[in-house]
PDB file of C-alpha atoms in Angstrom:
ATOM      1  CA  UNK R   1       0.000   0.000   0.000  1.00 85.00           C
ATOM      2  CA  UNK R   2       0.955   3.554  -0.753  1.00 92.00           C
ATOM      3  CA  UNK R   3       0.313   6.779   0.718  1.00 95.00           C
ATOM      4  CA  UNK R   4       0.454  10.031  -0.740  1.00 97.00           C
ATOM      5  CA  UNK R   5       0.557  13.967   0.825  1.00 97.00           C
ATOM      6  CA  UNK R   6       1.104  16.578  -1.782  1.00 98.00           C
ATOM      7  CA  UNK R   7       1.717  20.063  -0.139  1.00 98.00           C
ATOM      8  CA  UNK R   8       3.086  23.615  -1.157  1.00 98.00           C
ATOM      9  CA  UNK R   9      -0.083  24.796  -2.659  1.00 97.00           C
ATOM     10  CA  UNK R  10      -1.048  28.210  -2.017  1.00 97.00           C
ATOM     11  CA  UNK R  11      -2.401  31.540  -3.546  1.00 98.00           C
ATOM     12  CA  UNK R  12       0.016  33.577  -6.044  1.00 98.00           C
ATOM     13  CA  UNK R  13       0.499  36.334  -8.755  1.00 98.00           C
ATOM     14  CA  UNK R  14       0.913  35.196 -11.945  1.00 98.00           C
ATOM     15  CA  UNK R  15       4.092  34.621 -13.482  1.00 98.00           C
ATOM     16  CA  UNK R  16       4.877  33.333  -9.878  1.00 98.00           C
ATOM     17  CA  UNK R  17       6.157  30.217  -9.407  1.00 98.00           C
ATOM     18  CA  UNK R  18       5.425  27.080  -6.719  1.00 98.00           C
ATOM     19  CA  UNK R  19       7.022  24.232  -5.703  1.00 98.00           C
ATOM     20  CA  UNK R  20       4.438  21.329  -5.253  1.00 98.00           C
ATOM     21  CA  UNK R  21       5.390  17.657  -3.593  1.00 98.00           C
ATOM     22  CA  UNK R  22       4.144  14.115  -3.187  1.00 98.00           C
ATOM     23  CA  UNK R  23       5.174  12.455  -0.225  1.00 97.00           C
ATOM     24  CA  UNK R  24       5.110   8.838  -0.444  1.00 95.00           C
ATOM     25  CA  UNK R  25       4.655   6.140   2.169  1.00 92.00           C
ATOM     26  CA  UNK R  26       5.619   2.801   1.399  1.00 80.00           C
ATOM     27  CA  UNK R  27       8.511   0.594   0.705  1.00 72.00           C
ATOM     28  CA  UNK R  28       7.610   0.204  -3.413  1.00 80.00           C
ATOM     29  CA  UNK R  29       7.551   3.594  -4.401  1.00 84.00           C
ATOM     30  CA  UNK R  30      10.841   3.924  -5.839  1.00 87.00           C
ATOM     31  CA  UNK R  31       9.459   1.256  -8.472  1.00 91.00           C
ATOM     32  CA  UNK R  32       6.167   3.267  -9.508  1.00 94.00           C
ATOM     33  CA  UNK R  33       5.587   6.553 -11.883  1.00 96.00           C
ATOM     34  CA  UNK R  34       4.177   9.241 -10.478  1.00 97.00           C
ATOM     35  CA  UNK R  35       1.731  11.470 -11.607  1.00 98.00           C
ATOM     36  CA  UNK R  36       0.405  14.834 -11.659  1.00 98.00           C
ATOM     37  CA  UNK R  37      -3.181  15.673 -11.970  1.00 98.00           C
ATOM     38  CA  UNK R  38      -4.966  18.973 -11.460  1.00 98.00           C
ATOM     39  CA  UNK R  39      -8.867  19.720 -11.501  1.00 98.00           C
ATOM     40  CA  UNK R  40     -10.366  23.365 -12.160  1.00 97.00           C
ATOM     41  CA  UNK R  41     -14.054  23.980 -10.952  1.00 92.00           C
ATOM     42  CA  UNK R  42     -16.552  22.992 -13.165  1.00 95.00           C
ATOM     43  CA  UNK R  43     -13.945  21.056 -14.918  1.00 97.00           C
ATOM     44  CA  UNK R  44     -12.580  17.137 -15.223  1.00 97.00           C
ATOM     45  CA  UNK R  45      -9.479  16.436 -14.071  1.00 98.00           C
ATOM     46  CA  UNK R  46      -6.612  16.317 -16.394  1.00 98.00           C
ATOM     47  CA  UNK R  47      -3.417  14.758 -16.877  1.00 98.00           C
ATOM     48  CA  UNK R  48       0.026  17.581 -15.949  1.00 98.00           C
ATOM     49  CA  UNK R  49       2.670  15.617 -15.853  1.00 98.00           C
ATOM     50  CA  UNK R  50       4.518  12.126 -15.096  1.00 98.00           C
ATOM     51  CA  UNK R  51       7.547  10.634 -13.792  1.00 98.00           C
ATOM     52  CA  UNK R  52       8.980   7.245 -14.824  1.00 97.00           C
ATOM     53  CA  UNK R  53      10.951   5.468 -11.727  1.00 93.00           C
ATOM     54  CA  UNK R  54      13.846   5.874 -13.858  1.00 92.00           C
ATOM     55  CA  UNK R  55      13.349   9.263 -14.303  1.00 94.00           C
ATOM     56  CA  UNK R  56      11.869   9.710 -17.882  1.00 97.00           C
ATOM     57  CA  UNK R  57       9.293  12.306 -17.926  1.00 98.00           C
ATOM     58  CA  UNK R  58       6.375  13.445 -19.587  1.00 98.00           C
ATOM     59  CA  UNK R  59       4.366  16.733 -20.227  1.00 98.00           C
ATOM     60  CA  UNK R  60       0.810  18.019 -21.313  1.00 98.00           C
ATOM     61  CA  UNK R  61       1.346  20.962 -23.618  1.00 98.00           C
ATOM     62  CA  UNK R  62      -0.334  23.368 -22.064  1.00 97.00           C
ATOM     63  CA  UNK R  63       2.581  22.904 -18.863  1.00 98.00           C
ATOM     64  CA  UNK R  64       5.380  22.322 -21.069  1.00 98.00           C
ATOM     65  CA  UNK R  65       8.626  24.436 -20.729  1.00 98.00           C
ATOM     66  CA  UNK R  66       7.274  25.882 -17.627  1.00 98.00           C
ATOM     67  CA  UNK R  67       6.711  23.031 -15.069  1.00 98.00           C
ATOM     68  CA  UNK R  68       9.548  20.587 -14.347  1.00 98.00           C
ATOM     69  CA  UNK R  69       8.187  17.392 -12.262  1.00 98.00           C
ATOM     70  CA  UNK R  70      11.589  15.692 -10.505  1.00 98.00           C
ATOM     71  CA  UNK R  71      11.394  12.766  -8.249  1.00 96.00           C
ATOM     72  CA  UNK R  72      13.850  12.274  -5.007  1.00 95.00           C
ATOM     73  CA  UNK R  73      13.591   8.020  -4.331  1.00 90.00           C
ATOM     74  CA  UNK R  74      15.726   8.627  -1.308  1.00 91.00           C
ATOM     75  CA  UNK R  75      13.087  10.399   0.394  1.00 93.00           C
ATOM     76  CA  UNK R  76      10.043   8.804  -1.074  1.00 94.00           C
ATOM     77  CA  UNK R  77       8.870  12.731  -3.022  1.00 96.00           C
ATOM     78  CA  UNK R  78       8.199  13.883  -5.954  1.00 97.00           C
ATOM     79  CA  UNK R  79       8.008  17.254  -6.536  1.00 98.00           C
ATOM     80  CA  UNK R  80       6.599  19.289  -9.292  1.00 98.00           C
ATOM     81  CA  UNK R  81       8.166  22.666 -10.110  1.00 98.00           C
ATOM     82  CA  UNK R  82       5.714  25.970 -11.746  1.00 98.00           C
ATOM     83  CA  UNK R  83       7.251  28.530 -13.136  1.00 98.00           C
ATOM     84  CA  UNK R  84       5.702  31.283 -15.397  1.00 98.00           C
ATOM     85  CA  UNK R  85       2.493  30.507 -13.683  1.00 98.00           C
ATOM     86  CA  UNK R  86      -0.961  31.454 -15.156  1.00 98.00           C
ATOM     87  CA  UNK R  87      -4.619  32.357 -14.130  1.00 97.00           C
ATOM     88  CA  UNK R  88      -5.834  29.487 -16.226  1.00 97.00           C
ATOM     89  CA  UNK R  89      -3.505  27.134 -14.027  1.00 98.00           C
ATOM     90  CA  UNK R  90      -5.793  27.359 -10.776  1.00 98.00           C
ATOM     91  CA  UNK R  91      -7.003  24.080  -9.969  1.00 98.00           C
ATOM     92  CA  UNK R  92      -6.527  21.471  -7.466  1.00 98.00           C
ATOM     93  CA  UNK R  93      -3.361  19.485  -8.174  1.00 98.00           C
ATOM     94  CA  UNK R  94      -3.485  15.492  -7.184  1.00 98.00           C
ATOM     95  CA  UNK R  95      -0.316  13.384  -7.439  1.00 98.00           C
ATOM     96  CA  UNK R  96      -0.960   9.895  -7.931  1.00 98.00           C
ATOM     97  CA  UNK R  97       1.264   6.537  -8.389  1.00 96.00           C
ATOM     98  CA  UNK R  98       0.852   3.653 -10.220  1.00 95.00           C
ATOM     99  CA  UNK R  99       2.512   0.488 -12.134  1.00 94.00           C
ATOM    100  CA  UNK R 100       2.265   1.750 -15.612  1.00 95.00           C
ATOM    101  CA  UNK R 101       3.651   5.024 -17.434  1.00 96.00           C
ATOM    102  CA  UNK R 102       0.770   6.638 -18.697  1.00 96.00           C
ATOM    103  CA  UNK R 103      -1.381  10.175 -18.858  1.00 97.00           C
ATOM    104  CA  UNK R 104      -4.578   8.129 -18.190  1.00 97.00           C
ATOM    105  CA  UNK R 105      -5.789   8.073 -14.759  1.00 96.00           C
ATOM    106  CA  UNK R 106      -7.264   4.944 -14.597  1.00 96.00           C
ATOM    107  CA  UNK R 107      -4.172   3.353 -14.537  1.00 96.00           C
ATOM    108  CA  UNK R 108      -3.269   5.465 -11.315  1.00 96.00           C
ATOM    109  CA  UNK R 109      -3.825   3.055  -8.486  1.00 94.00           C
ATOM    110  CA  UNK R 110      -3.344   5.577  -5.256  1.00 96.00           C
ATOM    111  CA  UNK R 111      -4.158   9.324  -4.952  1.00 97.00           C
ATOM    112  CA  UNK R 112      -3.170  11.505  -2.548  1.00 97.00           C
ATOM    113  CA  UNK R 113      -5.817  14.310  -1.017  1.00 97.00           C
ATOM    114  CA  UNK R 114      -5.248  17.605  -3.346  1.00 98.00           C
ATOM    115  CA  UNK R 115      -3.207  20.409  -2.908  1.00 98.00           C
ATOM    116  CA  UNK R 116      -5.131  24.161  -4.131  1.00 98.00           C
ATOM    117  CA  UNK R 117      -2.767  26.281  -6.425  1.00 98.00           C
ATOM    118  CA  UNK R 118      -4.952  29.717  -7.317  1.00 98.00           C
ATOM    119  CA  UNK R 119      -2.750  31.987  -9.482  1.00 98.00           C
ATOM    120  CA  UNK R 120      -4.818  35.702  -9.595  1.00 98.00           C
ATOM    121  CA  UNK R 121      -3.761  37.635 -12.551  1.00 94.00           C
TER     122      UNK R 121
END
């Protein structure tokens, strides 16, 4: 079983930028990806950004070149980094781990509680 925290959420200007992380419990989570999810009201959740355990990483467009998601196995975090950040980013961000690399959240087997980011322009 694996539990996840995220923290570092928190109200900012735009073009501000946040340091989000996933704290993992559990002795497998070197050996899982990691991914970030975020959810703006009124909206479905969608896919931000994934880590591979080896490190390989993956972006959705409308994040790349300004988030950086890194991953520290030693102490069980990942951490997502948000630069440049935008109005249109507010949402709540979820990490979440699972077996498989992948942008689809059904393949996510454990989700941590939310973190709120709100970036006022």
């Amino acid at each position: 079983q694996v539990q996840l925290v995220e923290s570092g959420g928190g109200l900012v200007q735009a073009g501000a930028s946040l340091r989000l992380s996933c704290a993992a419990s559990g002795r497998t989570f070197s050996s899982l990806a990691v991914g970030w999810f975020r959810q703006a009201p009124g909206k479905e959740r969608e896919f931000v950004a994934l880590i591979s355990w080896s490190g390989g990483t993956r972006y959705s467009d409308s994040v790349k070149g300004r988030f950086t998601i890194s991953r520290d196995n030693a102490k069980n975090t990942v951490y997502l980094h948000m630069n440049s950040l935008k109005p249109e980013d507010t949402a709540a961000y979820y990490c979440a781990a699972g077996p498989y690399i992948s942008s689809s959240q059904s393949l996510y087997n454990y989700w941590g509680q939310g973190t709120q980011v709100t970036v006022s322009s």
